[in-house]
PDB file of C-alpha atoms in Angstrom:
ATOM      1  CA  MET H1074      34.763  24.508 -61.986  1.00 37.00           C
ATOM      2  CA  ARG H1075      31.786  22.559 -63.426  1.00 44.00           C
ATOM      3  CA  GLY H1076      28.650  20.714 -62.089  1.00 44.00           C
ATOM      4  CA  LEU H1077      27.702  20.802 -58.386  1.00 52.00           C
ATOM      5  CA  PRO H1078      30.085  21.133 -55.821  1.00 80.00           C
ATOM      6  CA  TYR H1079      30.164  17.767 -54.245  1.00 91.00           C
ATOM      7  CA  TYR H1080      33.762  18.253 -53.225  1.00 92.00           C
ATOM      8  CA  GLU H1081      32.384  20.880 -50.519  1.00 92.00           C
ATOM      9  CA  ASP H1082      29.841  18.539 -48.954  1.00 93.00           C
ATOM     10  CA  PRO H1083      30.766  17.540 -45.295  1.00 92.00           C
ATOM     11  CA  GLU H1084      29.497  13.922 -46.262  1.00 93.00           C
ATOM     12  CA  TYR H1085      32.175  13.725 -48.979  1.00 94.00           C
ATOM     13  CA  HIS H1086      34.727  15.219 -46.628  1.00 95.00           C
ATOM     14  CA  ARG H1087      33.911  12.364 -44.502  1.00 95.00           C
ATOM     15  CA  TYR H1088      34.380   9.904 -47.275  1.00 95.00           C
ATOM     16  CA  LEU H1089      37.663  11.199 -48.281  1.00 95.00           C
ATOM     17  CA  LEU H1090      38.986   9.329 -45.174  1.00 95.00           C
ATOM     18  CA  SER H1091      36.597   6.321 -45.336  1.00 96.00           C
ATOM     19  CA  PRO H1092      37.380   2.644 -45.856  1.00 96.00           C
ATOM     20  CA  GLN H1093      35.324   2.961 -48.825  1.00 97.00           C
ATOM     21  CA  ARG H1094      37.501   5.516 -50.425  1.00 97.00           C
ATOM     22  CA  ARG H1095      40.557   3.374 -49.432  1.00 97.00           C
ATOM     23  CA  GLU H1096      39.433   0.375 -51.173  1.00 97.00           C
ATOM     24  CA  LEU H1097      39.192   2.389 -54.562  1.00 98.00           C
ATOM     25  CA  PHE H1098      42.459   4.176 -53.986  1.00 98.00           C
ATOM     26  CA  PRO H1099      44.809   1.516 -52.560  1.00 98.00           C
ATOM     27  CA  VAL H1100      47.799   3.788 -51.392  1.00 98.00           C
ATOM     28  CA  GLU H1101      50.331   1.128 -51.577  1.00 97.00           C
ATOM     29  CA  LYS H1102      49.671   0.061 -55.050  1.00 98.00           C
ATOM     30  CA  ILE H1103      49.736   3.660 -56.181  1.00 98.00           C
ATOM     31  CA  PHE H1104      52.710   4.619 -54.343  1.00 98.00           C
ATOM     32  CA  SER H1105      54.912   1.748 -54.942  1.00 98.00           C
ATOM     33  CA  GLN H1106      54.747   2.425 -58.877  1.00 98.00           C
ATOM     34  CA  ILE H1107      56.286   6.017 -58.067  1.00 98.00           C
ATOM     35  CA  ASP H1108      59.849   6.769 -58.268  1.00 97.00           C
ATOM     36  CA  TRP H1109      60.614   8.593 -55.073  1.00 98.00           C
ATOM     37  CA  LYS H1110      64.354   9.353 -55.455  1.00 97.00           C
ATOM     38  CA  ASN H1111      65.141  13.019 -55.070  1.00 97.00           C
ATOM     39  CA  LYS H1112      61.518  14.006 -54.783  1.00 98.00           C
ATOM     40  CA  ILE H1113      62.009  16.379 -51.944  1.00 98.00           C
ATOM     41  CA  ASN H1114      59.503  19.209 -52.338  1.00 98.00           C
ATOM     42  CA  ILE H1115      55.959  17.841 -53.093  1.00 98.00           C
ATOM     43  CA  LEU H1116      52.999  19.965 -53.912  1.00 98.00           C
ATOM     44  CA  ASP H1117      49.728  17.835 -52.998  1.00 98.00           C
ATOM     45  CA  PHE H1118      47.409  20.188 -55.136  1.00 98.00           C
ATOM     46  CA  GLY H1119      43.837  19.773 -53.640  1.00 97.00           C
ATOM     47  CA  ILE H1120      45.170  18.204 -50.706  1.00 98.00           C
ATOM     48  CA  GLY H1121      41.837  17.972 -49.058  1.00 96.00           C
ATOM     49  CA  ASN H1122      41.861  16.440 -45.351  1.00 96.00           C
ATOM     50  CA  GLY H1123      45.123  14.816 -46.212  1.00 97.00           C
ATOM     51  CA  PHE H1124      44.368  11.282 -47.343  1.00 97.00           C
ATOM     52  CA  TYR H1125      47.453  10.682 -48.825  1.00 98.00           C
ATOM     53  CA  LEU H1126      49.697  12.749 -45.934  1.00 97.00           C
ATOM     54  CA  PRO H1127      51.042   9.630 -44.120  1.00 96.00           C
ATOM     55  CA  SER H1128      52.008   7.768 -47.089  1.00 97.00           C
ATOM     56  CA  PHE H1129      54.298  10.728 -48.367  1.00 98.00           C
ATOM     57  CA  PHE H1130      56.129  10.534 -45.370  1.00 97.00           C
ATOM     58  CA  GLU H1131      56.248   6.777 -45.484  1.00 97.00           C
ATOM     59  CA  TYR H1132      57.439   6.507 -49.090  1.00 98.00           C
ATOM     60  CA  GLY H1133      59.333   9.501 -49.557  1.00 97.00           C
ATOM     61  CA  GLU H1134      63.037  10.443 -48.637  1.00 95.00           C
ATOM     62  CA  LYS H1135      63.801  11.557 -44.955  1.00 94.00           C
ATOM     63  CA  ASP H1136      64.044  15.290 -45.924  1.00 96.00           C
ATOM     64  CA  ILE H1137      60.812  15.437 -47.761  1.00 98.00           C
ATOM     65  CA  PHE H1138      58.492  18.441 -47.601  1.00 98.00           C
ATOM     66  CA  ILE H1139      54.855  18.474 -48.257  1.00 98.00           C
ATOM     67  CA  TRP H1140      53.057  21.686 -49.568  1.00 98.00           C
ATOM     68  CA  GLY H1141      49.340  21.419 -49.625  1.00 98.00           C
ATOM     69  CA  ALA H1142      47.279  23.564 -51.622  1.00 98.00           C
ATOM     70  CA  GLU H1143      43.647  23.769 -50.843  1.00 97.00           C
ATOM     71  CA  CYS H1144      40.610  25.817 -51.743  1.00 96.00           C
ATOM     72  CA  GLN H1145      38.510  24.962 -48.675  1.00 96.00           C
ATOM     73  CA  GLU H1146      39.210  26.680 -45.465  1.00 96.00           C
ATOM     74  CA  ILE H1147      37.676  23.868 -43.234  1.00 96.00           C
ATOM     75  CA  LEU H1148      39.996  21.216 -44.913  1.00 97.00           C
ATOM     76  CA  ILE H1149      42.911  23.601 -44.308  1.00 97.00           C
ATOM     77  CA  ASP H1150      42.071  23.560 -40.523  1.00 97.00           C
ATOM     78  CA  GLU H1151      41.635  19.738 -40.808  1.00 96.00           C
ATOM     79  CA  CYS H1152      45.376  19.369 -42.157  1.00 97.00           C
ATOM     80  CA  LEU H1153      46.723  21.772 -39.744  1.00 97.00           C
ATOM     81  CA  LYS H1154      44.857  19.679 -36.940  1.00 96.00           C
ATOM     82  CA  ARG H1155      46.867  16.769 -38.409  1.00 95.00           C
ATOM     83  CA  LYS H1156      50.002  18.360 -38.685  1.00 96.00           C
ATOM     84  CA  VAL H1157      49.814  18.989 -34.905  1.00 96.00           C
ATOM     85  CA  ARG H1158      48.495  15.842 -33.577  1.00 96.00           C
ATOM     86  CA  GLU H1159      50.592  13.650 -35.819  1.00 95.00           C
ATOM     87  CA  GLY H1160      53.627  15.606 -35.632  1.00 95.00           C
ATOM     88  CA  TYR H1161      54.183  16.360 -39.448  1.00 96.00           C
ATOM     89  CA  LYS H1162      56.998  19.120 -39.356  1.00 95.00           C
ATOM     90  CA  ASN H1163      57.896  19.208 -43.001  1.00 98.00           C
ATOM     91  CA  PHE H1164      54.250  20.084 -43.827  1.00 98.00           C
ATOM     92  CA  ILE H1165      52.489  23.482 -44.603  1.00 98.00           C
ATOM     93  CA  PRO H1166      48.939  23.521 -46.022  1.00 98.00           C
ATOM     94  CA  PHE H1167      47.968  26.695 -47.686  1.00 97.00           C
ATOM     95  CA  TYR H1168      45.068  28.314 -49.114  1.00 97.00           C
ATOM     96  CA  VAL H1169      44.447  29.029 -53.047  1.00 96.00           C
ATOM     97  CA  ASP H1170      41.417  30.402 -54.703  1.00 94.00           C
ATOM     98  CA  LYS H1171      39.167  28.218 -56.493  1.00 90.00           C
ATOM     99  CA  THR H1172      39.734  29.421 -60.098  1.00 89.00           C
ATOM    100  CA  GLU H1173      40.195  28.065 -63.669  1.00 89.00           C
ATOM    101  CA  HIS H1174      43.516  29.415 -63.602  1.00 87.00           C
ATOM    102  CA  PRO H1175      45.301  28.354 -60.434  1.00 90.00           C
ATOM    103  CA  LEU H1176      47.935  30.767 -59.018  1.00 89.00           C
ATOM    104  CA  LEU H1177      50.112  29.648 -56.508  1.00 95.00           C
ATOM    105  CA  PRO H1178      52.170  31.825 -53.847  1.00 94.00           C
ATOM    106  CA  GLU H1179      55.490  33.150 -54.893  1.00 93.00           C
ATOM    107  CA  TRP H1180      56.840  31.821 -51.525  1.00 96.00           C
ATOM    108  CA  ILE H1181      56.859  28.359 -52.262  1.00 97.00           C
ATOM    109  CA  PRO H1182      59.783  26.839 -54.004  1.00 97.00           C
ATOM    110  CA  GLU H1183      59.948  25.003 -57.288  1.00 97.00           C
ATOM    111  CA  MET H1184      58.615  21.301 -56.848  1.00 98.00           C
ATOM    112  CA  ASP H1185      59.992  17.878 -57.625  1.00 98.00           C
ATOM    113  CA  MET H1186      56.638  16.413 -57.976  1.00 98.00           C
ATOM    114  CA  ILE H1187      53.030  17.984 -58.332  1.00 98.00           C
ATOM    115  CA  PHE H1188      50.626  15.320 -56.914  1.00 98.00           C
ATOM    116  CA  CYS H1189      46.975  15.859 -58.341  1.00 98.00           C
ATOM    117  CA  SER H1190      44.555  13.602 -56.887  1.00 98.00           C
ATOM    118  CA  CYS H1191      40.696  13.892 -57.799  1.00 97.00           C
ATOM    119  CA  VAL H1192      41.230  17.500 -58.494  1.00 97.00           C
ATOM    120  CA  LEU H1193      41.625  17.858 -61.856  1.00 97.00           C
ATOM    121  CA  SER H1194      38.335  16.379 -62.782  1.00 97.00           C
ATOM    122  CA  THR H1195      36.705  19.436 -60.920  1.00 95.00           C
ATOM    123  CA  PHE H1196      37.863  21.746 -63.823  1.00 95.00           C
ATOM    124  CA  ALA H1197      35.903  22.522 -66.785  1.00 94.00           C
ATOM    125  CA  ASN H1198      39.167  22.399 -68.423  1.00 96.00           C
ATOM    126  CA  PRO H1199      41.671  20.131 -66.797  1.00 97.00           C
ATOM    127  CA  THR H1200      44.508  21.808 -69.029  1.00 95.00           C
ATOM    128  CA  LEU H1201      44.312  24.886 -67.221  1.00 94.00           C
ATOM    129  CA  GLY H1202      44.999  23.272 -63.944  1.00 95.00           C
ATOM    130  CA  ILE H1203      47.946  21.203 -65.337  1.00 96.00           C
ATOM    131  CA  LEU H1204      49.161  24.591 -66.767  1.00 94.00           C
ATOM    132  CA  GLY H1205      48.832  26.858 -63.614  1.00 93.00           C
ATOM    133  CA  THR H1206      50.628  24.424 -61.217  1.00 95.00           C
ATOM    134  CA  GLY H1207      53.032  23.276 -63.924  1.00 94.00           C
ATOM    135  CA  ARG H1208      54.987  26.658 -63.723  1.00 92.00           C
ATOM    136  CA  ILE H1209      56.182  25.734 -60.464  1.00 95.00           C
ATOM    137  CA  LEU H1210      57.348  22.192 -61.606  1.00 96.00           C
ATOM    138  CA  LYS H1211      61.149  21.786 -62.014  1.00 96.00           C
ATOM    139  CA  GLN H1212      62.051  20.985 -65.621  1.00 93.00           C
ATOM    140  CA  ASN H1213      62.843  17.273 -64.428  1.00 95.00           C
ATOM    141  CA  GLY H1214      60.234  16.945 -61.894  1.00 97.00           C
ATOM    142  CA  ILE H1215      56.730  14.929 -62.474  1.00 98.00           C
ATOM    143  CA  PHE H1216      53.073  15.383 -62.347  1.00 98.00           C
ATOM    144  CA  VAL H1217      51.148  12.468 -60.692  1.00 98.00           C
ATOM    145  CA  ILE H1218      47.807  12.520 -61.736  1.00 98.00           C
ATOM    146  CA  ILE H1219      45.118  10.267 -59.962  1.00 98.00           C
ATOM    147  CA  ASP H1220      41.467  10.487 -60.818  1.00 98.00           C
ATOM    148  CA  TRP H1221      38.102   9.033 -61.254  1.00 98.00           C
ATOM    149  CA  GLU H1222      37.487   7.004 -64.648  1.00 98.00           C
ATOM    150  CA  ARG H1223      34.395   7.794 -66.236  1.00 98.00           C
ATOM    151  CA  VAL H1224      32.344   4.868 -65.036  1.00 98.00           C
ATOM    152  CA  GLU H1225      29.857   3.853 -62.491  1.00 97.00           C
ATOM    153  CA  ALA H1226      32.036   3.036 -59.059  1.00 97.00           C
ATOM    154  CA  PRO H1227      30.882   1.587 -56.038  1.00 97.00           C
ATOM    155  CA  SER H1228      31.430   4.786 -54.170  1.00 96.00           C
ATOM    156  CA  GLY H1229      32.283   8.295 -54.791  1.00 95.00           C
ATOM    157  CA  PRO H1230      30.974  11.224 -56.833  1.00 95.00           C
ATOM    158  CA  ASP H1231      28.125  10.671 -59.617  1.00 94.00           C
ATOM    159  CA  ILE H1232      29.746   9.569 -63.370  1.00 96.00           C
ATOM    160  CA  SER H1233      28.561  13.259 -64.431  1.00 93.00           C
ATOM    161  CA  GLN H1234      31.362  14.668 -62.376  1.00 94.00           C
ATOM    162  CA  LYS H1235      34.399  12.534 -63.691  1.00 97.00           C
ATOM    163  CA  VAL H1236      36.709  13.135 -66.519  1.00 97.00           C
ATOM    164  CA  SER H1237      37.590  10.007 -68.511  1.00 98.00           C
ATOM    165  CA  SER H1238      41.257   8.735 -68.766  1.00 98.00           C
ATOM    166  CA  GLU H1239      41.355   9.325 -72.325  1.00 98.00           C
ATOM    167  CA  ARG H1240      40.428  13.181 -71.893  1.00 98.00           C
ATOM    168  CA  MET H1241      42.758  13.499 -69.033  1.00 98.00           C
ATOM    169  CA  ARG H1242      45.417  12.059 -71.292  1.00 98.00           C
ATOM    170  CA  PHE H1243      44.374  14.405 -73.915  1.00 97.00           C
ATOM    171  CA  CYS H1244      44.513  17.542 -71.556  1.00 97.00           C
ATOM    172  CA  ILE H1245      48.120  16.348 -70.149  1.00 97.00           C
ATOM    173  CA  GLN H1246      49.326  16.511 -73.773  1.00 95.00           C
ATOM    174  CA  GLU H1247      47.550  19.774 -74.642  1.00 95.00           C
ATOM    175  CA  ALA H1248      49.256  21.406 -71.947  1.00 95.00           C
ATOM    176  CA  GLY H1249      52.656  20.446 -73.544  1.00 95.00           C
ATOM    177  CA  CYS H1250      53.362  17.542 -71.237  1.00 96.00           C
ATOM    178  CA  LYS H1251      54.427  13.928 -72.159  1.00 97.00           C
ATOM    179  CA  ILE H1252      53.160  10.891 -70.294  1.00 98.00           C
ATOM    180  CA  ILE H1253      55.962   8.685 -68.940  1.00 98.00           C
ATOM    181  CA  LYS H1254      54.020   6.068 -67.020  1.00 98.00           C
ATOM    182  CA  THR H1255      50.446   4.696 -66.936  1.00 98.00           C
ATOM    183  CA  LEU H1256      49.564   3.508 -63.537  1.00 98.00           C
ATOM    184  CA  ASN H1257      47.962   0.119 -62.720  1.00 98.00           C
ATOM    185  CA  ILE H1258      45.321   0.907 -60.401  1.00 98.00           C
ATOM    186  CA  ASN H1259      41.698  -0.534 -60.804  1.00 98.00           C
ATOM    187  CA  PRO H1260      38.751  -0.291 -63.448  1.00 98.00           C
ATOM    188  CA  TYR H1261      37.545   2.866 -61.338  1.00 98.00           C
ATOM    189  CA  VAL H1262      40.704   4.774 -60.873  1.00 98.00           C
ATOM    190  CA  TYR H1263      43.328   5.678 -63.267  1.00 98.00           C
ATOM    191  CA  GLY H1264      46.712   7.353 -63.015  1.00 98.00           C
ATOM    192  CA  PHE H1265      49.427   9.050 -65.117  1.00 98.00           C
ATOM    193  CA  ILE H1266      52.827  10.077 -64.499  1.00 98.00           C
ATOM    194  CA  ALA H1267      53.774  13.047 -66.838  1.00 98.00           C
ATOM    195  CA  GLN H1268      56.545  15.830 -67.372  1.00 97.00           C
ATOM    196  CA  LYS H1269      56.734  18.953 -68.817  1.00 95.00           C
ATOM    197  CA  ASP H1270      57.870  19.076 -72.617  1.00 93.00           C
ATOM    198  CA  PRO H1271      60.217  21.918 -72.691  1.00 87.00           C
ATOM    199  CA  GLU H1272      59.717  22.893 -76.312  1.00 86.00           C
ATOM    200  CA  LYS H1273      55.488  22.305 -75.871  1.00 87.00           C
ATOM    201  CA  PHE H1274      54.539  23.668 -72.235  1.00 88.00           C
ATOM    202  CA  ILE H1275      52.293  26.624 -72.698  1.00 71.00           C
ATOM    203  CA  ASP H1276      52.825  29.674 -71.148  1.00 59.00           C
ATOM    204  CA  ILE H1277      49.710  30.250 -68.609  1.00 52.00           C
ATOM    205  CA  ASN H1278      50.061  33.898 -69.104  1.00 48.00           C
ATOM    206  CA  TYR H1279      49.733  33.786 -72.701  1.00 43.00           C
ATOM    207  CA  LEU H1280      46.584  31.852 -72.375  1.00 48.00           C
ATOM    208  CA  LYS H1281      44.957  34.499 -70.270  1.00 45.00           C
ATOM    209  CA  GLN H1282      45.514  37.119 -73.006  1.00 45.00           C
ATOM    210  CA  MET H1283      43.410  34.864 -75.610  1.00 44.00           C
TER     211      MET H1283
END
């Protein structure tokens, strides 16, 4: 991963659940643009301390199951506390190594949705993050990618830590995926919904041999 690990700073952890973050990431506006039908198994890749967790259960179907992948154990602990405190039975947070080639555990099911918010921009090459997680996405499943536009914002990380929407669009396509919807959020945050193209999606194991 590139740049300073701002996402490991306790101050940033507090920011993730702050009103300032909610202003820039309006969950209702974002989630109302997503089709939740038949989205049962959802991977929140880089779940952090669970900013979107209540909204998944609010917008998703009644038998929805959330799988939360996180590389920081302190944030997994926060998620586990929320699971108990807020009674989220259909939720399992789990640890993944911080690596450019994400390797997800074999015991999790294929996903109907992979949700990535402010995580792909922490990769030196976001394409690899899409490829690594995409192996467990069903062929008719979707990626939901939310991230910082590369502009100065009222709050959040430095502009040097961000990946522009144009570059992210390129990375999605480079991974062999097609964008099926562009989300309307605000000038500081962009969103894409994408699906794997069965003829173009790259085998991550092939990339590792290059």
